[in-house]
Short mmCIF file of C-alpha atoms in Angstrom, two decimals:
data_model
loop_
_atom_site.label_atom_id
_atom_site.label_comp_id
_atom_site.label_asym_id
_atom_site.label_seq_id
_atom_site.Cartn_x
_atom_site.Cartn_y
_atom_site.Cartn_z
CA MET A 103 -1.23 15.74 -11.68
CA ARG A 104 -3.30 13.12 -12.57
CA ALA A 105 -5.37 11.65 -9.47
CA LEU A 106 -5.07 7.64 -8.42
CA LYS A 107 -7.89 5.36 -8.13
CA HIS A 108 -8.37 3.24 -5.30
CA PRO A 109 -10.83 0.09 -4.91
CA VAL A 110 -13.06 0.45 -2.34
CA PRO A 111 -13.02 -2.55 0.03
CA SER A 112 -15.81 -4.81 -0.83
CA ASP A 113 -13.24 -5.23 -4.35
CA PHE A 114 -9.83 -6.14 -2.27
CA LEU A 115 -8.90 -9.54 -3.18
CA LEU A 116 -7.26 -12.05 -0.89
CA GLU A 117 -5.07 -13.26 -4.00
CA ARG A 118 -4.31 -8.96 -4.84
CA ILE A 119 -3.25 -8.21 -1.23
CA LEU A 120 -0.97 -11.93 -0.97
CA TYR A 121 0.72 -11.36 -3.94
CA ALA A 122 1.28 -7.34 -3.28
CA LEU A 123 2.43 -8.46 0.11
CA SER A 124 4.63 -11.54 -1.19
CA ASP A 125 7.66 -8.50 -2.26
CA PRO A 126 9.85 -8.21 -0.11
CA VAL A 127 10.06 -4.59 -0.94
CA ARG A 128 6.26 -4.20 -0.72
CA LEU A 129 5.94 -5.71 2.40
CA GLU A 130 8.71 -3.50 3.59
CA ILE A 131 6.95 0.06 2.42
CA ILE A 132 3.80 -1.67 4.55
CA ARG A 133 6.03 -2.39 7.93
CA CYS A 134 6.71 1.54 7.29
CA LEU A 135 3.65 2.60 6.97
CA ALA A 136 1.95 1.27 9.64
CA ALA A 137 4.39 2.78 12.32
CA VAL A 138 3.27 6.39 11.08
CA PRO A 139 0.11 8.14 10.37
CA GLU A 140 1.03 9.15 6.92
CA ALA A 141 4.65 8.98 4.35
CA SER A 142 5.74 10.35 0.92
CA CYS A 143 7.52 7.91 -1.64
CA GLY A 144 10.50 9.33 -1.15
CA GLU A 145 10.63 8.50 2.80
CA LEU A 146 9.85 5.03 2.00
CA ASP A 147 12.01 4.58 -1.28
CA GLY A 148 14.53 3.13 0.62
CA GLY A 149 16.82 4.48 -1.76
CA ARG A 150 15.75 2.80 -5.28
CA PRO A 151 15.02 4.42 -8.50
CA LYS A 152 11.65 6.15 -8.85
CA SER A 153 10.65 4.54 -11.64
CA SER A 154 11.09 0.91 -9.05
CA VAL A 155 8.85 2.97 -6.41
CA SER A 156 6.45 4.06 -8.67
CA HIS A 157 5.63 0.45 -9.46
CA HIS A 158 5.71 -0.62 -6.17
CA PHE A 159 2.97 1.85 -4.73
CA ARG A 160 0.62 1.25 -7.84
CA VAL A 161 0.83 -2.66 -6.58
CA LEU A 162 0.16 -1.60 -3.65
CA ARG A 163 -2.45 0.93 -4.09
CA ASP A 164 -4.48 -1.68 -6.56
CA ALA A 165 -4.43 -3.93 -3.95
CA GLY A 166 -6.23 -1.85 -1.48
CA LEU A 167 -3.04 -2.21 0.82
CA VAL A 168 -2.14 1.80 0.63
CA ARG A 169 -4.22 5.03 -0.34
CA THR A 170 -2.12 7.45 -2.01
CA ARG A 171 -3.19 11.54 -1.89
CA ASN A 172 -1.28 14.44 -3.89
CA VAL A 173 -0.23 17.31 -1.80
CA GLY A 174 1.32 19.33 -4.33
CA THR A 175 4.06 17.41 -6.09
CA THR A 176 4.70 14.80 -3.41
CA HIS A 177 2.24 11.52 -2.65
CA MET A 178 1.39 11.01 0.76
CA ASN A 179 0.79 7.73 1.55
CA SER A 180 -0.79 5.32 4.25
CA LEU A 181 -1.89 2.33 5.91
CA ARG A 182 -5.27 1.55 4.98
CA SER A 183 -5.57 -0.95 8.16
CA GLU A 184 -9.09 -0.18 8.95
CA GLU A 185 -10.46 -0.99 6.22
CA LEU A 186 -8.54 -4.05 5.42
CA SER A 187 -9.41 -4.89 8.73
CA LEU A 188 -13.36 -5.00 8.12
CA ARG A 189 -12.92 -6.92 4.97
CA PHE A 190 -10.47 -9.39 6.15
CA PRO A 191 -10.42 -9.50 9.91
CA GLY A 192 -6.75 -10.01 11.23
CA LEU A 193 -5.63 -10.48 8.52
CA LEU A 194 -2.94 -7.46 8.65
CA GLU A 195 -2.12 -7.71 12.13
CA CYS A 196 -1.02 -11.40 11.52
CA ILE A 197 1.31 -10.33 8.58
CA LEU A 198 2.63 -7.27 10.30
CA SER A 199 3.56 -9.79 13.17
CA GLN A 200 5.32 -11.48 10.94
CA GLY A 201 9.31 -11.30 10.71
#
């Protein structure tokens, strides 16, 4: 399985983060990840097709919102809340408090 790329916090762009969170599916994934330390893609797919879920996780990873690690054939995901809070203090908390 190929290694997944994750931006360093200094490369996080507000525009990418807001774009990633503008989709209801991705926002739902972030809300779920905020409640747990880590979850597999299968636990967060909501019954959606694998190709669609893969796309959503790629957008979230590219924005810096999610860290994905390989455990065998499973992708385990975690919210990069500490890194996001250092780069954009209060942003994630504000977004998660809405809704």
